[in-house]
Amino acid sequence: MTHRTSGISRRARVLSAGVAAGLLVPLAAAATPAAAATAPQVSCSSAQAGLAGKLTKDITAALKNRKGTVAVGLYDRTTKTTCTLRAGTSFDSASVVKVTVLSALLWDAKKTERKLSARESDLAYAMITKSDNNATSKLWRQLGTGKINGFLKAAKMTKTVPGSGGYWGLTRINATDEQKLLGLITAKNSVLSDNARAYILKLMNKVVSAQRWGTPAGAPSAVKIHVKNGWLQRSTHGWRVHSVGAFKGGGHDYTISVLTHGNSTMNYGVATIQGVAKAIHKDLAPRTTARYAPTQTPQEAFVAVPSS
């Protein structure tokens, strides 16, 4: 009896020593490892049966094996369909911020019930239809970050941060806020007047053909296209390439935002965005055969950034 007790004691001492020394590898291996971070997934919902699942599958397939970081926002009023991917991820805006600048200008003018001056109208036209950087800088300086921030607060674009030092192309944006902006432009609200909304859409519909790439790719021919794009290359995150668009017609009324960075080239980013856009347009209008084919030589203004 004494012998058995001492044997047990010896084994207990060995076990205790092993634990203290961290030698019990099988036991340690059995511990649950820290959960690996999983990549964000496309999430869709819809009032139309089967549409959410199809969009989720097809957007995911369009992004399969694509490198870089991609954020997606979709809202279709007709079918109450919403899709998101990395909706809160922040990007440098490049030229898509020009829609925000025009909206802020019109919001500010609305407060005093004044019309835009001839100068302002000329600058706005150049800024949106041709993505003119000089025109944008003039309107940005006129408004100042105070009025820009005032508009962002009114629009509830809470995560959009104006670029400092006059570098409007470094404004920080995300897909959620871009979708909020497109929502204000395309539906009646108290922030932008009906005339202001119509004016913004009119200019976005007149963007020159060389800059009508991105979200319009694959849009049904019956749909009216409104678009603004942007791109920018920096030492970190490579090429930022973005496209936001509003589409109405053929029984649908929808907005799409696709923001990207980490692209090896500008054309790579354009191809990624257009793959997503084609999937969305096809799923929303599956029976359409005639579709918009964007330019093969996409262009956009390359915005100024600090040398560092």
CSV table of C-alpha atoms in Angstrom, one decimal:
chain,number,residue,atom,x,y,z
A,1,MET,CA,0.0,0.0,0.0
A,2,THR,CA,2.8,2.3,0.9
A,3,HIS,CA,4.7,1.3,-2.3
A,4,ARG,CA,1.7,2.3,-4.5
A,5,THR,CA,1.3,5.6,-2.8
A,6,SER,CA,4.9,6.5,-3.3
A,7,GLY,CA,4.7,5.5,-7.0
A,8,ILE,CA,1.7,7.8,-7.4
A,9,SER,CA,3.5,10.6,-5.7
A,10,ARG,CA,6.5,10.2,-8.0
A,11,ARG,CA,4.3,10.3,-11.1
A,12,ALA,CA,2.5,13.4,-9.7
A,13,ARG,CA,5.9,15.1,-9.1
A,14,VAL,CA,7.0,14.3,-12.7
A,15,LEU,CA,3.7,15.6,-14.1
A,16,SER,CA,4.0,18.8,-12.1
A,17,ALA,CA,7.6,19.3,-13.2
A,18,GLY,CA,6.6,18.7,-16.8
A,19,VAL,CA,3.8,21.4,-16.6
A,20,ALA,CA,6.2,23.8,-15.0
A,21,ALA,CA,8.8,23.2,-17.7
A,22,GLY,CA,6.3,23.4,-20.5
A,23,LEU,CA,7.3,19.9,-21.7
A,24,LEU,CA,3.8,18.5,-22.2
A,25,VAL,CA,3.7,19.1,-25.9
A,26,PRO,CA,0.6,16.9,-26.7
A,27,LEU,CA,-1.4,18.7,-24.1
A,28,ALA,CA,-0.3,22.1,-25.3
A,29,ALA,CA,-1.1,21.1,-28.9
A,30,ALA,CA,-4.6,20.2,-27.8
A,31,ALA,CA,-5.3,23.7,-26.7
A,32,THR,CA,-7.6,25.7,-29.0
A,33,PRO,CA,-5.5,28.1,-31.2
A,34,ALA,CA,-6.4,31.7,-31.6
A,35,ALA,CA,-9.0,32.2,-34.3
A,36,ALA,CA,-7.4,33.2,-37.6
A,37,ALA,CA,-8.7,36.5,-39.0
A,38,THR,CA,-11.1,35.8,-41.8
A,39,ALA,CA,-11.5,38.0,-44.9
A,40,PRO,CA,-14.6,40.2,-45.1
A,41,GLN,CA,-17.4,38.6,-47.0
A,42,VAL,CA,-20.0,40.1,-49.4
A,43,SER,CA,-23.3,40.6,-47.6
A,44,CYS,CA,-26.6,41.2,-49.5
A,45,SER,CA,-30.2,41.4,-48.6
A,46,SER,CA,-33.2,41.9,-50.9
A,47,ALA,CA,-37.0,42.0,-51.0
A,48,GLN,CA,-36.8,40.1,-54.2
A,49,ALA,CA,-36.6,36.4,-53.7
A,50,GLY,CA,-33.3,34.9,-54.7
A,51,LEU,CA,-31.6,38.1,-55.7
A,52,ALA,CA,-29.5,38.6,-52.5
A,53,GLY,CA,-28.0,35.1,-52.9
A,54,LYS,CA,-27.2,35.6,-56.6
A,55,LEU,CA,-25.6,39.0,-56.0
A,56,THR,CA,-23.5,37.6,-53.1
A,57,LYS,CA,-22.3,34.7,-55.2
A,58,ASP,CA,-21.6,36.7,-58.4
A,59,ILE,CA,-19.8,39.7,-56.7
A,60,THR,CA,-17.7,37.2,-54.7
A,61,ALA,CA,-16.9,35.3,-57.9
A,62,ALA,CA,-16.0,38.6,-59.7
A,63,LEU,CA,-13.4,39.3,-56.9
A,64,LYS,CA,-12.0,35.8,-56.7
A,65,ASN,CA,-8.2,35.9,-57.1
A,66,ARG,CA,-8.2,39.7,-57.5
A,67,LYS,CA,-5.4,41.4,-55.5
A,68,GLY,CA,-5.7,44.5,-53.5
A,69,THR,CA,-8.4,45.8,-51.1
A,70,VAL,CA,-11.9,46.3,-52.5
A,71,ALA,CA,-15.0,47.9,-50.9
A,72,VAL,CA,-18.5,47.7,-52.4
A,73,GLY,CA,-21.8,49.4,-51.8
A,74,LEU,CA,-25.0,48.7,-53.7
A,75,TYR,CA,-28.5,49.9,-53.1
A,76,ASP,CA,-31.5,49.3,-55.4
A,77,ARG,CA,-34.6,51.2,-54.4
A,78,THR,CA,-36.9,49.1,-56.7
A,79,THR,CA,-36.1,45.7,-55.1
A,80,LYS,CA,-34.9,47.1,-51.7
A,81,THR,CA,-31.6,45.4,-52.3
A,82,THR,CA,-28.5,46.2,-50.4
A,83,CYS,CA,-25.0,44.7,-50.8
A,84,THR,CA,-21.9,45.7,-48.8
A,85,LEU,CA,-18.2,44.6,-48.6
A,86,ARG,CA,-15.7,46.4,-46.4
A,87,ALA,CA,-18.2,49.3,-46.1
A,88,GLY,CA,-16.2,51.0,-43.3
A,89,THR,CA,-12.7,50.6,-44.8
A,90,SER,CA,-11.1,54.0,-45.4
A,91,PHE,CA,-9.5,55.1,-48.7
A,92,ASP,CA,-7.9,58.2,-50.2
A,93,SER,CA,-10.7,59.7,-52.3
A,94,ALA,CA,-8.8,60.9,-55.4
A,95,SER,CA,-11.3,62.5,-57.8
A,96,VAL,CA,-14.5,60.9,-56.5
A,97,VAL,CA,-14.5,63.7,-53.8
A,98,LYS,CA,-15.5,66.1,-56.6
A,99,VAL,CA,-19.1,65.0,-56.2
A,100,THR,CA,-18.9,65.9,-52.5
A,101,VAL,CA,-17.4,69.3,-53.4
A,102,LEU,CA,-20.3,70.1,-55.8
A,103,SER,CA,-22.8,68.9,-53.3
A,104,ALA,CA,-21.3,71.1,-50.6
A,105,LEU,CA,-21.4,74.1,-52.9
A,106,LEU,CA,-25.0,73.6,-53.6
A,107,TRP,CA,-25.9,72.9,-50.0
A,108,ASP,CA,-24.2,76.2,-49.0
A,109,ALA,CA,-26.0,78.1,-51.7
A,110,LYS,CA,-29.3,76.7,-50.6
A,111,LYS,CA,-28.9,78.2,-47.1
A,112,THR,CA,-29.2,81.7,-48.6
A,113,GLU,CA,-31.4,80.6,-51.5
A,114,ARG,CA,-29.0,81.9,-54.1
A,115,LYS,CA,-28.2,80.4,-57.5
A,116,LEU,CA,-24.7,79.6,-58.5
A,117,SER,CA,-22.8,82.3,-60.2
A,118,ALA,CA,-21.6,81.9,-63.8
A,119,ARG,CA,-18.1,81.4,-62.5
A,120,GLU,CA,-19.2,78.7,-60.1
A,121,SER,CA,-21.3,77.0,-62.8
A,122,ASP,CA,-18.3,76.9,-65.2
A,123,LEU,CA,-16.0,75.5,-62.5
A,124,ALA,CA,-18.6,72.9,-61.5
A,125,TYR,CA,-19.1,71.8,-65.1
A,126,ALA,CA,-15.4,71.4,-65.6
A,127,MET,CA,-14.9,69.6,-62.3
A,128,ILE,CA,-17.4,66.9,-62.9
A,129,THR,CA,-17.6,66.4,-66.7
A,130,LYS,CA,-13.8,66.6,-67.3
A,131,SER,CA,-12.5,66.0,-63.7
A,132,ASP,CA,-10.7,69.3,-63.9
A,133,ASN,CA,-8.3,69.6,-60.9
A,134,ASN,CA,-7.8,73.4,-61.1
A,135,ALA,CA,-11.6,74.0,-61.0
A,136,THR,CA,-11.8,71.7,-58.0
A,137,SER,CA,-9.1,73.5,-56.1
A,138,LYS,CA,-10.8,76.8,-56.7
A,139,LEU,CA,-14.1,75.6,-55.3
A,140,TRP,CA,-12.4,73.8,-52.5
A,141,ARG,CA,-10.6,77.0,-51.4
A,142,GLN,CA,-13.8,79.0,-51.8
A,143,LEU,CA,-15.7,76.7,-49.5
A,144,GLY,CA,-13.0,76.0,-47.0
A,145,THR,CA,-13.0,72.9,-44.8
A,146,GLY,CA,-15.5,74.6,-42.5
A,147,LYS,CA,-18.3,74.5,-45.1
A,148,ILE,CA,-17.1,71.1,-46.4
A,149,ASN,CA,-17.4,69.8,-42.9
A,150,GLY,CA,-20.8,71.5,-42.5
A,151,PHE,CA,-22.1,69.6,-45.5
A,152,LEU,CA,-20.6,66.3,-44.3
A,153,LYS,CA,-22.4,66.7,-40.9
A,154,ALA,CA,-25.7,67.6,-42.6
A,155,ALA,CA,-25.3,64.6,-44.9
A,156,LYS,CA,-24.4,62.3,-42.0
A,157,MET,CA,-21.2,61.3,-43.8
A,158,THR,CA,-19.6,60.9,-40.4
A,159,LYS,CA,-16.4,59.0,-41.5
A,160,THR,CA,-15.4,61.3,-44.4
A,161,VAL,CA,-12.5,63.5,-43.5
A,162,PRO,CA,-11.4,66.4,-45.8
A,163,GLY,CA,-7.8,66.3,-47.0
A,164,SER,CA,-5.6,68.8,-45.2
A,165,GLY,CA,-3.3,71.5,-46.7
A,166,GLY,CA,-5.5,71.9,-49.8
A,167,TYR,CA,-5.0,68.3,-50.9
A,168,TRP,CA,-8.6,67.4,-51.5
A,169,GLY,CA,-7.6,64.2,-53.3
A,170,LEU,CA,-6.5,62.9,-49.9
A,171,THR,CA,-9.9,63.2,-48.3
A,172,ARG,CA,-10.6,60.0,-46.5
A,173,ILE,CA,-13.8,58.2,-47.7
A,174,ASN,CA,-15.6,54.9,-47.3
A,175,ALA,CA,-18.3,53.0,-49.2
A,176,THR,CA,-20.9,53.7,-46.5
A,177,ASP,CA,-20.5,57.5,-46.8
A,178,GLU,CA,-20.3,57.4,-50.6
A,179,GLN,CA,-23.6,55.5,-50.7
A,180,LYS,CA,-25.1,58.1,-48.4
A,181,LEU,CA,-24.0,60.8,-50.8
A,182,LEU,CA,-25.5,59.0,-53.8
A,183,GLY,CA,-28.7,58.4,-51.8
A,184,LEU,CA,-29.0,62.2,-51.2
A,185,ILE,CA,-28.4,62.9,-54.9
A,186,THR,CA,-31.0,60.4,-56.1
A,187,ALA,CA,-33.9,60.9,-53.7
A,188,LYS,CA,-35.8,63.8,-52.2
A,189,ASN,CA,-34.3,65.0,-48.9
A,190,SER,CA,-33.8,68.2,-46.8
A,191,VAL,CA,-30.1,68.5,-47.4
A,192,LEU,CA,-30.1,69.1,-51.2
A,193,SER,CA,-32.9,70.8,-53.1
A,194,ASP,CA,-34.6,69.0,-56.0
A,195,ASN,CA,-32.9,71.5,-58.4
A,196,ALA,CA,-29.5,70.8,-56.8
A,197,ARG,CA,-30.0,67.0,-57.1
A,198,ALA,CA,-31.0,67.3,-60.8
A,199,TYR,CA,-28.0,69.5,-61.5
A,200,ILE,CA,-25.5,67.1,-60.0
A,201,LEU,CA,-27.1,64.2,-61.9
A,202,LYS,CA,-27.1,66.2,-65.1
A,203,LEU,CA,-23.3,66.8,-64.8
A,204,MET,CA,-22.6,63.2,-63.8
A,205,ASN,CA,-24.5,62.1,-66.9
A,206,LYS,CA,-22.3,64.3,-69.1
A,207,VAL,CA,-18.9,62.9,-68.0
A,208,VAL,CA,-16.7,62.7,-71.1
A,209,SER,CA,-16.6,59.2,-72.7
A,210,ALA,CA,-12.9,58.6,-71.7
A,211,GLN,CA,-13.9,58.9,-68.1
A,212,ARG,CA,-17.1,56.8,-68.2
A,213,TRP,CA,-15.5,53.6,-67.1
A,214,GLY,CA,-15.9,51.7,-63.8
A,215,THR,CA,-19.4,51.2,-62.4
A,216,PRO,CA,-21.2,51.9,-65.7
A,217,ALA,CA,-19.6,48.8,-67.3
A,218,GLY,CA,-22.3,46.4,-68.3
A,219,ALA,CA,-25.2,48.7,-67.5
A,220,PRO,CA,-28.4,48.0,-69.6
A,221,SER,CA,-28.8,50.3,-72.5
A,222,ALA,CA,-32.2,51.5,-71.1
A,223,VAL,CA,-30.5,52.7,-67.9
A,224,LYS,CA,-29.4,56.4,-67.6
A,225,ILE,CA,-25.8,56.5,-66.4
A,226,HIS,CA,-24.4,59.0,-63.8
A,227,VAL,CA,-20.7,58.5,-62.8
A,228,LYS,CA,-17.7,59.9,-61.2
A,229,ASN,CA,-14.3,58.2,-61.0
A,230,GLY,CA,-10.9,58.8,-59.6
A,231,TRP,CA,-7.4,57.3,-59.3
A,232,LEU,CA,-4.2,58.1,-57.5
A,233,GLN,CA,-0.9,56.3,-57.0
A,234,ARG,CA,1.2,56.6,-53.8
A,235,SER,CA,4.1,54.7,-52.3
A,236,THR,CA,1.8,52.9,-49.8
A,237,HIS,CA,-1.2,50.9,-51.0
A,238,GLY,CA,-0.2,51.4,-54.7
A,239,TRP,CA,-2.9,52.6,-57.0
A,240,ARG,CA,-6.2,53.8,-55.5
A,241,VAL,CA,-8.9,53.4,-58.2
A,242,HIS,CA,-12.5,54.3,-57.4
A,243,SER,CA,-15.9,54.6,-59.2
A,244,VAL,CA,-19.3,55.7,-57.9
A,245,GLY,CA,-22.4,55.7,-60.0
A,246,ALA,CA,-26.2,56.2,-60.0
A,247,PHE,CA,-28.3,54.3,-62.5
A,248,LYS,CA,-32.0,54.7,-63.3
A,249,GLY,CA,-34.2,53.0,-65.9
A,250,GLY,CA,-35.4,49.6,-67.0
A,251,GLY,CA,-37.4,49.2,-63.9
A,252,HIS,CA,-34.6,49.9,-61.5
A,253,ASP,CA,-33.1,52.8,-59.5
A,254,TYR,CA,-29.8,52.0,-58.0
A,255,THR,CA,-26.4,53.3,-56.8
A,256,ILE,CA,-23.0,51.5,-56.8
A,257,SER,CA,-19.8,52.5,-55.1
A,258,VAL,CA,-16.6,50.5,-55.6
A,259,LEU,CA,-13.4,51.7,-53.9
A,260,THR,CA,-10.1,50.0,-54.2
A,261,HIS,CA,-6.4,50.3,-53.3
A,262,GLY,CA,-3.4,48.0,-53.4
A,263,ASN,CA,-3.6,47.8,-57.2
A,264,SER,CA,-0.4,47.1,-59.1
A,265,THR,CA,-1.5,49.4,-62.0
A,266,MET,CA,-4.4,51.8,-62.8
A,267,ASN,CA,-5.8,49.4,-65.4
A,268,TYR,CA,-5.8,46.5,-62.9
A,269,GLY,CA,-8.0,48.5,-60.5
A,270,VAL,CA,-10.3,49.5,-63.4
A,271,ALA,CA,-10.7,45.8,-64.4
A,272,THR,CA,-11.5,44.9,-60.8
A,273,ILE,CA,-14.2,47.5,-60.5
A,274,GLN,CA,-15.7,46.7,-63.9
A,275,GLY,CA,-15.9,43.0,-63.0
A,276,VAL,CA,-18.0,43.8,-60.0
A,277,ALA,CA,-20.1,46.3,-61.9
A,278,LYS,CA,-20.9,43.8,-64.7
A,279,ALA,CA,-22.0,41.2,-62.1
A,280,ILE,CA,-24.4,43.7,-60.4
A,281,HIS,CA,-25.9,45.0,-63.6
A,282,LYS,CA,-26.4,41.5,-65.0
A,283,ASP,CA,-28.1,40.3,-61.8
A,284,LEU,CA,-30.4,43.3,-61.6
A,285,ALA,CA,-31.4,43.1,-65.3
A,286,PRO,CA,-30.7,39.4,-66.3
A,287,ARG,CA,-32.8,39.5,-69.5
A,288,THR,CA,-31.1,42.6,-71.0
A,289,THR,CA,-28.8,41.9,-74.0
A,290,ALA,CA,-27.7,45.5,-75.0
A,291,ARG,CA,-25.2,46.7,-72.4
A,292,TYR,CA,-22.8,49.6,-72.0
A,293,ALA,CA,-19.2,48.9,-73.0
A,294,PRO,CA,-16.8,51.4,-71.5
A,295,THR,CA,-13.7,52.8,-73.2
A,296,GLN,CA,-10.7,50.5,-73.7
A,297,THR,CA,-8.4,53.5,-72.8
A,298,PRO,CA,-9.8,54.8,-69.5
A,299,GLN,CA,-8.7,58.2,-68.4
A,300,GLU,CA,-9.0,60.3,-65.2
A,301,ALA,CA,-7.3,63.3,-63.6
A,302,PHE,CA,-4.3,62.4,-61.5
A,303,VAL,CA,-4.7,64.5,-58.4
A,304,ALA,CA,-1.9,66.4,-56.7
A,305,VAL,CA,-0.5,64.9,-53.5
A,306,PRO,CA,2.4,65.8,-51.2
A,307,SER,CA,5.8,64.6,-52.5
A,308,SER,CA,6.3,62.7,-49.3
